Short mmCIF file of C-alpha atoms and ligand atoms in Angstrom, two decimals:
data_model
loop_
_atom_site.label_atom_id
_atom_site.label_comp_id
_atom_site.label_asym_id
_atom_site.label_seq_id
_atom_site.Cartn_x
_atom_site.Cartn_y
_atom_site.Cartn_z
CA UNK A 1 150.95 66.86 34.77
CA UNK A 2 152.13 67.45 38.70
CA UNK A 3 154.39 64.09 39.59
CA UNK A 4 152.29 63.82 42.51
CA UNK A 5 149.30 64.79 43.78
CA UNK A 6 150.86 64.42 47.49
CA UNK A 7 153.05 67.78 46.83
CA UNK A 8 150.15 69.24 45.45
CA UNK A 9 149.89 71.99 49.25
CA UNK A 10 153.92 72.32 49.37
CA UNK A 11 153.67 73.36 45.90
CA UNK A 12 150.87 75.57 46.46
CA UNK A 13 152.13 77.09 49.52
CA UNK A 14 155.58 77.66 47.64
CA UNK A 15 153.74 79.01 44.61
CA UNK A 16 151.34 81.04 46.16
CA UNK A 17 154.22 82.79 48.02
CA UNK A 18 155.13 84.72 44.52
CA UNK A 19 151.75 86.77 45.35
CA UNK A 20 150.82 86.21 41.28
CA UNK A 21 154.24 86.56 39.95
CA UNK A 22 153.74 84.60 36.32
CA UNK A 23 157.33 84.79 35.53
CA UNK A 24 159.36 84.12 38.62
CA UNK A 25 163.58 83.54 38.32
CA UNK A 26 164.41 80.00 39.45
CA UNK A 27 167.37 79.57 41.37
CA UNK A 28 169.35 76.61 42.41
CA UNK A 29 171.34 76.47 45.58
CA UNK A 30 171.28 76.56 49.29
CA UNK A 31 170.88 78.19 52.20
CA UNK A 32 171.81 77.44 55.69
CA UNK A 33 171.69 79.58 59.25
CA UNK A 34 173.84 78.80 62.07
CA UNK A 35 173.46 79.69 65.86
CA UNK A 36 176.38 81.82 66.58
CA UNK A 37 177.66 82.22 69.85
CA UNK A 38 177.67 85.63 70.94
CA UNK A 39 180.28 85.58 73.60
CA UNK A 40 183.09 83.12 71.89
CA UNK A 41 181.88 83.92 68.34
CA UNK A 42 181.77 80.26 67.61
CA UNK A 43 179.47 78.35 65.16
CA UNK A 44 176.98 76.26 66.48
CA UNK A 45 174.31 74.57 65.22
CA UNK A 46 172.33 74.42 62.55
CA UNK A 47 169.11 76.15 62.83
CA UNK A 48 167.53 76.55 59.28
CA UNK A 49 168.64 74.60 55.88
CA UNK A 50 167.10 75.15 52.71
CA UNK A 51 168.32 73.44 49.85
CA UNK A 52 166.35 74.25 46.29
CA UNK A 53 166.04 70.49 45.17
CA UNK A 54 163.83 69.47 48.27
CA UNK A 55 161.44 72.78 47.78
CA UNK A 56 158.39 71.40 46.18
CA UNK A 57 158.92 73.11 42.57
CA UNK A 58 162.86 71.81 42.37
CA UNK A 59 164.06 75.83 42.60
CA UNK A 60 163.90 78.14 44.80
CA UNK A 61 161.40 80.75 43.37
CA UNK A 62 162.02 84.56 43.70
CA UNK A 63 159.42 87.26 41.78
CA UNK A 64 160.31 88.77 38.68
CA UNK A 65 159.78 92.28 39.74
CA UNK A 66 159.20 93.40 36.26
CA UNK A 67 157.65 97.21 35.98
CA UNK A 68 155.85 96.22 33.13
CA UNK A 69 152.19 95.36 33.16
CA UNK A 70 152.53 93.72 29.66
CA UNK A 71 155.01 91.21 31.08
CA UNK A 72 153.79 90.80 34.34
CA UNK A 73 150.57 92.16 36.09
CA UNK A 74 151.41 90.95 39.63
CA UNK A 75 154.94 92.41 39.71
CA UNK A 76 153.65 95.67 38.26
CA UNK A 77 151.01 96.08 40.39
CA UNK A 78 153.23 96.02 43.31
CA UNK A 79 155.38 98.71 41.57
CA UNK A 80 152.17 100.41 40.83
CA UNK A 81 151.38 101.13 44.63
CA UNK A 82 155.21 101.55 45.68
CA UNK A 83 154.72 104.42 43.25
CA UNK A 84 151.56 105.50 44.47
CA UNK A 85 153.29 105.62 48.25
CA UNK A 86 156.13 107.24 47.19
CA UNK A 87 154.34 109.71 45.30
CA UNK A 88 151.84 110.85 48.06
CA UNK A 89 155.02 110.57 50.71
CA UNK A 90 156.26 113.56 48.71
CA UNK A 91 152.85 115.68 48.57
CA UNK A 92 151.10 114.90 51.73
CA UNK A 93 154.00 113.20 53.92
CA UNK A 94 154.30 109.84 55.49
CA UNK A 95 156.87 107.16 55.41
CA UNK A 96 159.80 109.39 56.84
CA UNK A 97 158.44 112.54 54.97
CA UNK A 98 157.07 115.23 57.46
CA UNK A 99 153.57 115.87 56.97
CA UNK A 100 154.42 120.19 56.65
CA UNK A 101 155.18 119.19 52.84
CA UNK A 102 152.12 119.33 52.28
CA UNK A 103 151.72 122.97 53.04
CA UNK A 104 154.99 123.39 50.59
CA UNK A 105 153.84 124.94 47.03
CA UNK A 106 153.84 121.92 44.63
CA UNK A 107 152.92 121.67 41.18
CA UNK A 108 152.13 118.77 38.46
CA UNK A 109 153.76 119.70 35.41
CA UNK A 110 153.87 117.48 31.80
CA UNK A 111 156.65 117.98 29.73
CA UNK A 112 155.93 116.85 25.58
CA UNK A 113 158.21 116.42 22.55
CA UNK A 114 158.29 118.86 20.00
CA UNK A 115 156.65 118.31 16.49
CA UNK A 116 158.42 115.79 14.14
CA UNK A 117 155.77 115.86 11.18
CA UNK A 118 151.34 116.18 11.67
CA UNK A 119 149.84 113.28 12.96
CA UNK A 120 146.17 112.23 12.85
CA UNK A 121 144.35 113.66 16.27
CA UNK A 122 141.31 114.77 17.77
CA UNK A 123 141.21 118.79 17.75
CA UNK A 124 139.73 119.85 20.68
CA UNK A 125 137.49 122.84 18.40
CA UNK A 126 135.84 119.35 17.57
CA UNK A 127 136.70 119.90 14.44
CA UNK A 128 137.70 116.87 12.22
CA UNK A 129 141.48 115.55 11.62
CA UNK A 130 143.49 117.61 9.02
CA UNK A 131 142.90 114.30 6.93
CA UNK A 132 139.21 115.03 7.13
CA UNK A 133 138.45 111.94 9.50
CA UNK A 134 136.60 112.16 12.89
CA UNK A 135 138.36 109.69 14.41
CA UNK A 136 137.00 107.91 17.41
CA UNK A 137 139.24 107.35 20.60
CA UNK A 138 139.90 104.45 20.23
CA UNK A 139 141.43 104.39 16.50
CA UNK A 140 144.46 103.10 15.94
CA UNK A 141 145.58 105.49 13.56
CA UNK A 142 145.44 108.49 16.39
CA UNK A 143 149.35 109.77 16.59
CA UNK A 144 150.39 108.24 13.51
CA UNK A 145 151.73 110.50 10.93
CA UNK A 146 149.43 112.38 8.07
CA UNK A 147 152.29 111.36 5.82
CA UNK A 148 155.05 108.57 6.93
CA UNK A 149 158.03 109.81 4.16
CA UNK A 150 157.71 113.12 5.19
CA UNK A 151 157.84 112.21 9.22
CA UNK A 152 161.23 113.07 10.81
CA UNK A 153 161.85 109.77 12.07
CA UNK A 154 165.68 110.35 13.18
CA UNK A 155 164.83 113.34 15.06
CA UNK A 156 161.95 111.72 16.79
CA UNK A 157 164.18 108.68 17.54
CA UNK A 158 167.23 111.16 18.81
CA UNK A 159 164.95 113.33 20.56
CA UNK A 160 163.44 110.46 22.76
CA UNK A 161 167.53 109.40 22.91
CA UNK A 162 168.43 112.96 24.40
CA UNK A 163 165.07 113.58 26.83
CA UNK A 164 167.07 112.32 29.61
CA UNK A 165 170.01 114.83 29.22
CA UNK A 166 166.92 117.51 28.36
CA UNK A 167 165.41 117.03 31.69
CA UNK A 168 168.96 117.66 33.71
CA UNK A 169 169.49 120.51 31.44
CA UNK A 170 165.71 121.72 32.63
CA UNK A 171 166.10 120.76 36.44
CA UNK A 172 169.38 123.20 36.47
CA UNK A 173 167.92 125.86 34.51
CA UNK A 174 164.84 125.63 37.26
CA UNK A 175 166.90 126.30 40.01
CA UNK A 176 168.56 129.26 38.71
CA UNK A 177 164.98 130.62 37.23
CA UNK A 178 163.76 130.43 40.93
CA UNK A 179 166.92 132.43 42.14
CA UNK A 180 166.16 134.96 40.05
CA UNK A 181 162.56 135.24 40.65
CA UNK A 182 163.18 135.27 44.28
CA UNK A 183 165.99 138.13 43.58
CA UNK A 184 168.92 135.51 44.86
CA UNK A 185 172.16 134.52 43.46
CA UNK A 186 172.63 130.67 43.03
CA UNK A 187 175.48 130.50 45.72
CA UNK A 188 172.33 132.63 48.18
CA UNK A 189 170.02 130.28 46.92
CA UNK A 190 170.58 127.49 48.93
CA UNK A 191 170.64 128.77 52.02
CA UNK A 192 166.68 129.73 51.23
CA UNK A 193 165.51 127.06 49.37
CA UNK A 194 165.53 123.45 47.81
CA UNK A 195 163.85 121.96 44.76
CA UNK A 196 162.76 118.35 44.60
CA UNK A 197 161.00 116.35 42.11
CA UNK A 198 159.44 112.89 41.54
CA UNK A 199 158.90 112.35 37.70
CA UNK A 200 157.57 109.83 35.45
CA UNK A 201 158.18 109.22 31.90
CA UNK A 202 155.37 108.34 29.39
CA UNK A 203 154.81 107.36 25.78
CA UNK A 204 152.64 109.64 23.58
CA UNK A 205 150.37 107.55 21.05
CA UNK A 206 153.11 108.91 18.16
CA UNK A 207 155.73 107.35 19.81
CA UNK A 208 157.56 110.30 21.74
CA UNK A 209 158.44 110.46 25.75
CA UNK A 210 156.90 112.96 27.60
CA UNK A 211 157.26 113.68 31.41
CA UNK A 212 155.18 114.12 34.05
CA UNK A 213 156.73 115.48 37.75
CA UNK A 214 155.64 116.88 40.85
CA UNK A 215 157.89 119.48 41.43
CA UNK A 216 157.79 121.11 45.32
CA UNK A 217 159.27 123.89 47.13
CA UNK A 218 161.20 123.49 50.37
CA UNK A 219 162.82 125.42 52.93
CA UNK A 220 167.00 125.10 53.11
CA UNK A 221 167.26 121.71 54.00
CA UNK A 222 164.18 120.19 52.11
CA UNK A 223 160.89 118.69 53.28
CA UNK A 224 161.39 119.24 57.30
CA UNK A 225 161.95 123.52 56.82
CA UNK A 226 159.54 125.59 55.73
CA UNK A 227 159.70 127.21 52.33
CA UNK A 228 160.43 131.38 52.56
CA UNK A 229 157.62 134.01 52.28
CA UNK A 230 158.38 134.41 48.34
CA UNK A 231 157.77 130.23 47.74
CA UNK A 232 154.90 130.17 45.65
CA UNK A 233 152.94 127.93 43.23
CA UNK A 234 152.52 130.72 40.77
CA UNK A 235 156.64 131.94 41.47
CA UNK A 236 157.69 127.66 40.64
CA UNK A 237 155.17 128.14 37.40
CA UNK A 238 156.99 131.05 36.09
CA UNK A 239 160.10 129.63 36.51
CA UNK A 240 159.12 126.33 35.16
CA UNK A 241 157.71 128.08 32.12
CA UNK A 242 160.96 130.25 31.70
CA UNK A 243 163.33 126.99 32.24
CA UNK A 244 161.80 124.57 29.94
CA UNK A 245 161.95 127.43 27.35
CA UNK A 246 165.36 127.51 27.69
CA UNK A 247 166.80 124.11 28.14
CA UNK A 248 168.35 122.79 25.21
CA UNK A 249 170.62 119.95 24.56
CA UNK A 250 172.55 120.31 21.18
CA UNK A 251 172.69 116.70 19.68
CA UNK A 252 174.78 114.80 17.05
CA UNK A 253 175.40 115.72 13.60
CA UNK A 254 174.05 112.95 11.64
CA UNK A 255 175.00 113.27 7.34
CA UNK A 256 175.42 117.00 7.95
CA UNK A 257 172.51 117.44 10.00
CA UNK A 258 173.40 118.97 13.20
CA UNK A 259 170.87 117.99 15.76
CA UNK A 260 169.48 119.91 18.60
CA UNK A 261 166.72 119.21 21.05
CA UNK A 262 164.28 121.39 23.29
CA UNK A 263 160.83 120.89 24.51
CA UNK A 264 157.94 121.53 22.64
CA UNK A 265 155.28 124.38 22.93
CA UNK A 266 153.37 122.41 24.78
CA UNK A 267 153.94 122.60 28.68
CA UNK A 268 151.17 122.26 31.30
CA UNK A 269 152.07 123.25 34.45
CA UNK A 270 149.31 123.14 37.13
CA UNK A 271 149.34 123.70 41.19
CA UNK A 272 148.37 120.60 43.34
CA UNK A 273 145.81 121.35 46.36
CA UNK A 274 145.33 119.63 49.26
CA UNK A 275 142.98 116.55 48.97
CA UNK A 276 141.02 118.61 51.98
CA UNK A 277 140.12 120.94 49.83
CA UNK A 278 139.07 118.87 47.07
CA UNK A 279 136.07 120.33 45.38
CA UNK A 280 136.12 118.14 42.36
CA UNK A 281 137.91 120.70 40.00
CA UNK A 282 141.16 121.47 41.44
CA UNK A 283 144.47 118.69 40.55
CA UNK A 284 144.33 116.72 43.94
CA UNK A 285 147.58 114.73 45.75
CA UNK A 286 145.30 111.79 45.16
CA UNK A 287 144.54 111.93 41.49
CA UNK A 288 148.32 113.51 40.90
CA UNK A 289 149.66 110.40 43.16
CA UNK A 290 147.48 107.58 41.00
CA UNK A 291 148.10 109.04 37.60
CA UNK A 292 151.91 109.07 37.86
CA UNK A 293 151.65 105.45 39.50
CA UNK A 294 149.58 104.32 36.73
CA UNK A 295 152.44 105.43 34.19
CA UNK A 296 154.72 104.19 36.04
CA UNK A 297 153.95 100.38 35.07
CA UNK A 298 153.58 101.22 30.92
CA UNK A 299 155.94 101.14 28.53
CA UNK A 300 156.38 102.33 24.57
CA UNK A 301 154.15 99.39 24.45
CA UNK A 302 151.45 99.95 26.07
CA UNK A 303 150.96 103.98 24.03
CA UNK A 304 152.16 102.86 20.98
CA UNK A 305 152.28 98.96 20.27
CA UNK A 306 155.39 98.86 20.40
CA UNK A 307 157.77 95.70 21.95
CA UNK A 308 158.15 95.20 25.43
CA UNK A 309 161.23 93.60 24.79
CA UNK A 310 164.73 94.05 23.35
CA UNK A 311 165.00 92.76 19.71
CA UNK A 312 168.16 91.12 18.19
CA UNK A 313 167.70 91.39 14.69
CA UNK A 314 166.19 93.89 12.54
CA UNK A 315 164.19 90.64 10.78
CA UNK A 316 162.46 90.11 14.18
CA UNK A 317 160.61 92.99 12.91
CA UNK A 318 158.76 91.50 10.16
CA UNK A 319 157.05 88.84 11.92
CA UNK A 320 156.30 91.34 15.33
CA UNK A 321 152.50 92.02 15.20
CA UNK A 322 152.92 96.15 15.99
CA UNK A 323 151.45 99.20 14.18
CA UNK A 324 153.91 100.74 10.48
CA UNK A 325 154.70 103.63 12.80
CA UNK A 326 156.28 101.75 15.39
CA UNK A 327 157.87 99.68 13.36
CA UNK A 328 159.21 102.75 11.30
CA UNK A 329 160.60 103.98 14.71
CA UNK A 330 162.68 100.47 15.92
CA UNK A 331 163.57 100.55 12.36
CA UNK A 332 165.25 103.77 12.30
CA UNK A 333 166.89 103.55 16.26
CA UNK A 334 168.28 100.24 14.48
CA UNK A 335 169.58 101.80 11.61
CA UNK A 336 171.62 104.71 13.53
CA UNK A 337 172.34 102.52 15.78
CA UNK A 338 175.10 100.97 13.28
CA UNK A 339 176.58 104.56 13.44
CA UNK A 340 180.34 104.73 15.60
CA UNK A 341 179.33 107.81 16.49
CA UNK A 342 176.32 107.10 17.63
CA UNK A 343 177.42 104.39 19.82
CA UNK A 344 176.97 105.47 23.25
CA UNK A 345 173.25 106.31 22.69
CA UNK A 346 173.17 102.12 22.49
CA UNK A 347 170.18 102.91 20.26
CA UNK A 348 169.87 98.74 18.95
CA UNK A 349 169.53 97.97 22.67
CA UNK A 350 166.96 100.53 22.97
CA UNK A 351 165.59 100.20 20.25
CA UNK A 352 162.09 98.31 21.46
CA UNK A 353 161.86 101.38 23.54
CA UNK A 354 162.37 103.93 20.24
CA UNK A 355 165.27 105.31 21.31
CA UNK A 356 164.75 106.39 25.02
CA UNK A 357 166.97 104.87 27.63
CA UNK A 358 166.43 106.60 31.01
CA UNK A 359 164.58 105.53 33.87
CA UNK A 360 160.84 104.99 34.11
CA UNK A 361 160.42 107.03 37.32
CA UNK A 362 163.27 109.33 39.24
CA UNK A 363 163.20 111.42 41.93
CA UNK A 364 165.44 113.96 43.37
CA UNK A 365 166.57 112.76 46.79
CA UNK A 366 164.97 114.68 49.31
CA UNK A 367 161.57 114.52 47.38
CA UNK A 368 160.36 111.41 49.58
CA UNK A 369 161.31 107.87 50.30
CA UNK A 370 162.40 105.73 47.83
CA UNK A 371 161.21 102.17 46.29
CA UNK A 372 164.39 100.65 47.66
CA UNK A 373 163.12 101.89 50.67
CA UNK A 374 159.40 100.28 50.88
CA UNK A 375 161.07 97.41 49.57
CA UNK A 376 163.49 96.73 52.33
CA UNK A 377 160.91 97.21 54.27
CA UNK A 378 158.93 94.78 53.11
CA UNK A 379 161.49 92.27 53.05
CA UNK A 380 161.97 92.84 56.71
CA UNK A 381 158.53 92.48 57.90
CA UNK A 382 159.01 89.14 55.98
CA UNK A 383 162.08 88.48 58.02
CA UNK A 384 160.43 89.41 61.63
CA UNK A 385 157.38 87.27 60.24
CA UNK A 386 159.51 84.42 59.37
CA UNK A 387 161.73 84.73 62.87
CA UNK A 388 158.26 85.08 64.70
CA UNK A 389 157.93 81.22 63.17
CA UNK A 390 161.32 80.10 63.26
CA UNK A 391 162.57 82.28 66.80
CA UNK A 392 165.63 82.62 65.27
CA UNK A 393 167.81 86.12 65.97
CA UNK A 394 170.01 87.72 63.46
CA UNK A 395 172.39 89.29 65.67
CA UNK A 396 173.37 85.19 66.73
CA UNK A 397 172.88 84.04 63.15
CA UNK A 398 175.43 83.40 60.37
CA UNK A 399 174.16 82.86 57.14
CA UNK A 400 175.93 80.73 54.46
CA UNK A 401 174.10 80.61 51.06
CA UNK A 402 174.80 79.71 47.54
CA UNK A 403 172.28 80.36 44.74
CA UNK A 404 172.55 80.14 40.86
CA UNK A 405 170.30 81.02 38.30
CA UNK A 406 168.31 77.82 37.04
CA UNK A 407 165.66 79.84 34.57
CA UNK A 408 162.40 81.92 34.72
CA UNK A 409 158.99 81.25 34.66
CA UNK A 410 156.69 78.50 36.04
CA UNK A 411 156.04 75.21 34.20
CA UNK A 412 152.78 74.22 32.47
CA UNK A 413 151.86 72.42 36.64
CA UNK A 414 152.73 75.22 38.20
CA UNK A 415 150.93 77.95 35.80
CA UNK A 416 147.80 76.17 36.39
CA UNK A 417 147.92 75.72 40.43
CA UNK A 418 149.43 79.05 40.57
CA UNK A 419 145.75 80.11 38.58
CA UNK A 420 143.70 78.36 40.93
CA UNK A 421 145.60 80.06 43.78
CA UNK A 422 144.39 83.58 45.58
CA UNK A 423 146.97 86.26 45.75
CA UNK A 424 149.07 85.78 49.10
CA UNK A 425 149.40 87.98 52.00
CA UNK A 426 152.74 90.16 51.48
CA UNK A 427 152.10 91.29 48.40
CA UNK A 428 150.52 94.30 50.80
CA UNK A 429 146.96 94.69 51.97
CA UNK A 430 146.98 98.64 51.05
CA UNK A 431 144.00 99.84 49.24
CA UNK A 432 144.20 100.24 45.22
CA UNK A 433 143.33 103.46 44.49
CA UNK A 434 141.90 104.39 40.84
ZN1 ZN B 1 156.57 88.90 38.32
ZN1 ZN B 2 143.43 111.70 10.59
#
């Protein structure tokens, strides 16, 4: 139990700082801020010294800032809602993005795997599964294959390896499909228009990434010019439609197989209205802005019971509670991941994540701010907070600090206080929207 109930407000106070974090890094060190003297440079006194072992938990304590909600709700949430901002910065402006963007044609388009083998699923005629099952919504076996042997299990691993290098493929192909539909070379191109994107990347139920992006129009130099006359949502459709068509990516040759990778059939492609003009059918910034957000904070694990974790031997397997298919799938990134030439697909390290290694969520530059960006910004209202307490300026200040890692995660104490404890102020006020 706690060594004393005197620390017992420190503690809480330090604790309740992490805003929820359940899995905080634990670092060991100092800090300590000097006056400097701005005329002669010299170093004065001291005006702040932190030193870990006198902070009431022993370490300093810093959030985890995991994405994932299976490893740590508090730090995805606030991912979550960076998302959501940097999302609706792109479609309807705000946080250095000009508001005109959202008179820019933008569409929400998902991007889906090709077939590796059938799968049990609902078919929308209502109509049972081919294996003469009406499954419910909620069954497990929904996206798991008819018939395991027959699944193509190292193309469905390779593909989700290569989707990556598929979407660059894509976002090239897109800009020259727009050139052409607008009647420009690529070289003209540029000097008319710009194409940015904010995308997310998602785990069907049978294991396979698919993407979802906002994909806008802009005028020469991005979100502050206006698009030209041709810029339309139906124009960036059609050239959506005719890029993803065409990207391929030709893949390894694995026992004689040569490998190559495209999208599959299905491609939804959809224009984004205005919230204003919201009539409850049309795709709105709003429900475009949560959805990705949502995604943003799942992993394999979350779609398809999969690991949220890297695994270090292929006997970890047999005692990890996940569905056959899964399991099937780690097995099989595993096994080609033994392959030489295989090796910079890392597949073993990726394996928990069957196969895919890219980011969660990427944007093009100009398509809004970024999450580096509302973090700074965070930490610097923090800062001006903390110098509003301390009146200490940073312009006279020289900081000397030392930290080492120590661990993760909160002891059996501190889990239990940190329960009992409200969320803190600084893990953002802004609403949570659906
Ligand atoms: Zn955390
Ligand atoms: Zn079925």
């Amino acid at each position: 139990m706690l060594a004393s109930l005197g620390t017992l407000p420190e503690l809480a106070r330090q604790l309740s700082g992490l805003g929820g974090c359940t899995h905080p890094v634990r670092l060991d060190g100092h800090r300590t801020e000097y006056a400097v003297d701005t005329t002669t440079g010299e170093v004065g006194r001291v005006l702040h010294h932190l030193d870990s072992a006198a902070l009431p938990a022993g370490n300093l304590l810093v959030r985890c800032n995991n994405r994932r909600a299976t490893r740590c709700a508090a730090c995805a949430e606030v991912y979550r809602r960076d998302t959501y901002h940097l999302i609706t910065a792109g479609l309807r402006g705000g946080k250095g993005t000009p508001e005109q963007v959202g008179a820019h044609p933008r569409v929400f388009a998902t991007f889906t795997a090709p077939s590796f083998g059938p799968v049990h699923n609902r078919p929308s005629s209502g109509r049972p599964c081919r294996c003469g099952i009406r499954h419910d919504d909620t069954d497990p076996a929904l996206g798991t294959p008819l018939t395991p042997d027959t699944y193509d299990y190292e193309a469905a691993v390779l593909w989700n390896a290569h989707a990556g290098a598929l979407w660059r493929r894509f976002s090239i192909y897109l800009r020259r499909e727009v050139a052409k539909l607008a009647g420009l070379t690529q070289r003209a191109f540029r000097d008319h228009a710009r194409i940015s994107f904010a995308k997310v990347a998602e785990y069907q139920k049978r294991g396979a990434v698919h993407f979802h992006a906002v994909i806008r129009l802009d005028g020469p130099e991005g979100g502050d010019t206006s698009p030209p006359a041709w810029a339309t949502a139906e124009l960036l459709s059609d050239a959506i439609h005719a890029a993803a068509t065409a990207a391929r990516v030709s893949g390894p040759t694995v026992d004689g197989r040569a490998h190559n990778f495209t999208f599959g059939r299905q491609l939804d492609v959809r224009p984004i209205r205005s919230s204003d003009f919201d009539d409850g059918q049309e795709l709105t910034e709003r429900a475009v802005a949560a959805y990705i957000a949502k995604y943003a904070t799942k992993g394999a694990e979350t779609a398809t019971g999969t690991l949220d974790r890297p695994i270090r031997f292929v006997a970890e397997l047999a005692q990890a509670r996940i569905t056959d298919h899964a399991r099937r799938m780690i097995r099989t990134a595993w096994t080609l991941g033994a392959r030489p030439e295989l090796a910079d697909l890392r597949l073993r390290a990726w394996a928990h994540m069957l196969g895919f290694r890219g980011h969660f969520s990427t944007k093009s530059r100009r398509y809004s701010t970024t999450l580096g960006a509302l973090r700074d910004a965070r930490a610097e209202w923090r800062r001006a907070q903390a110098l509003a307490a301390n009146e200490t300026d940073p312009d006279t200040t020289l900081v000397l600090a030392h930290w080492v890692y120590a661990g993760t995660g909160l002891t059996d104490a501190e889990a239990w206080l940190a329960e009992t404890l409200e969320p803190a102020p600084g893990t953002e006020g802004e609403p949570t929207h659906g």
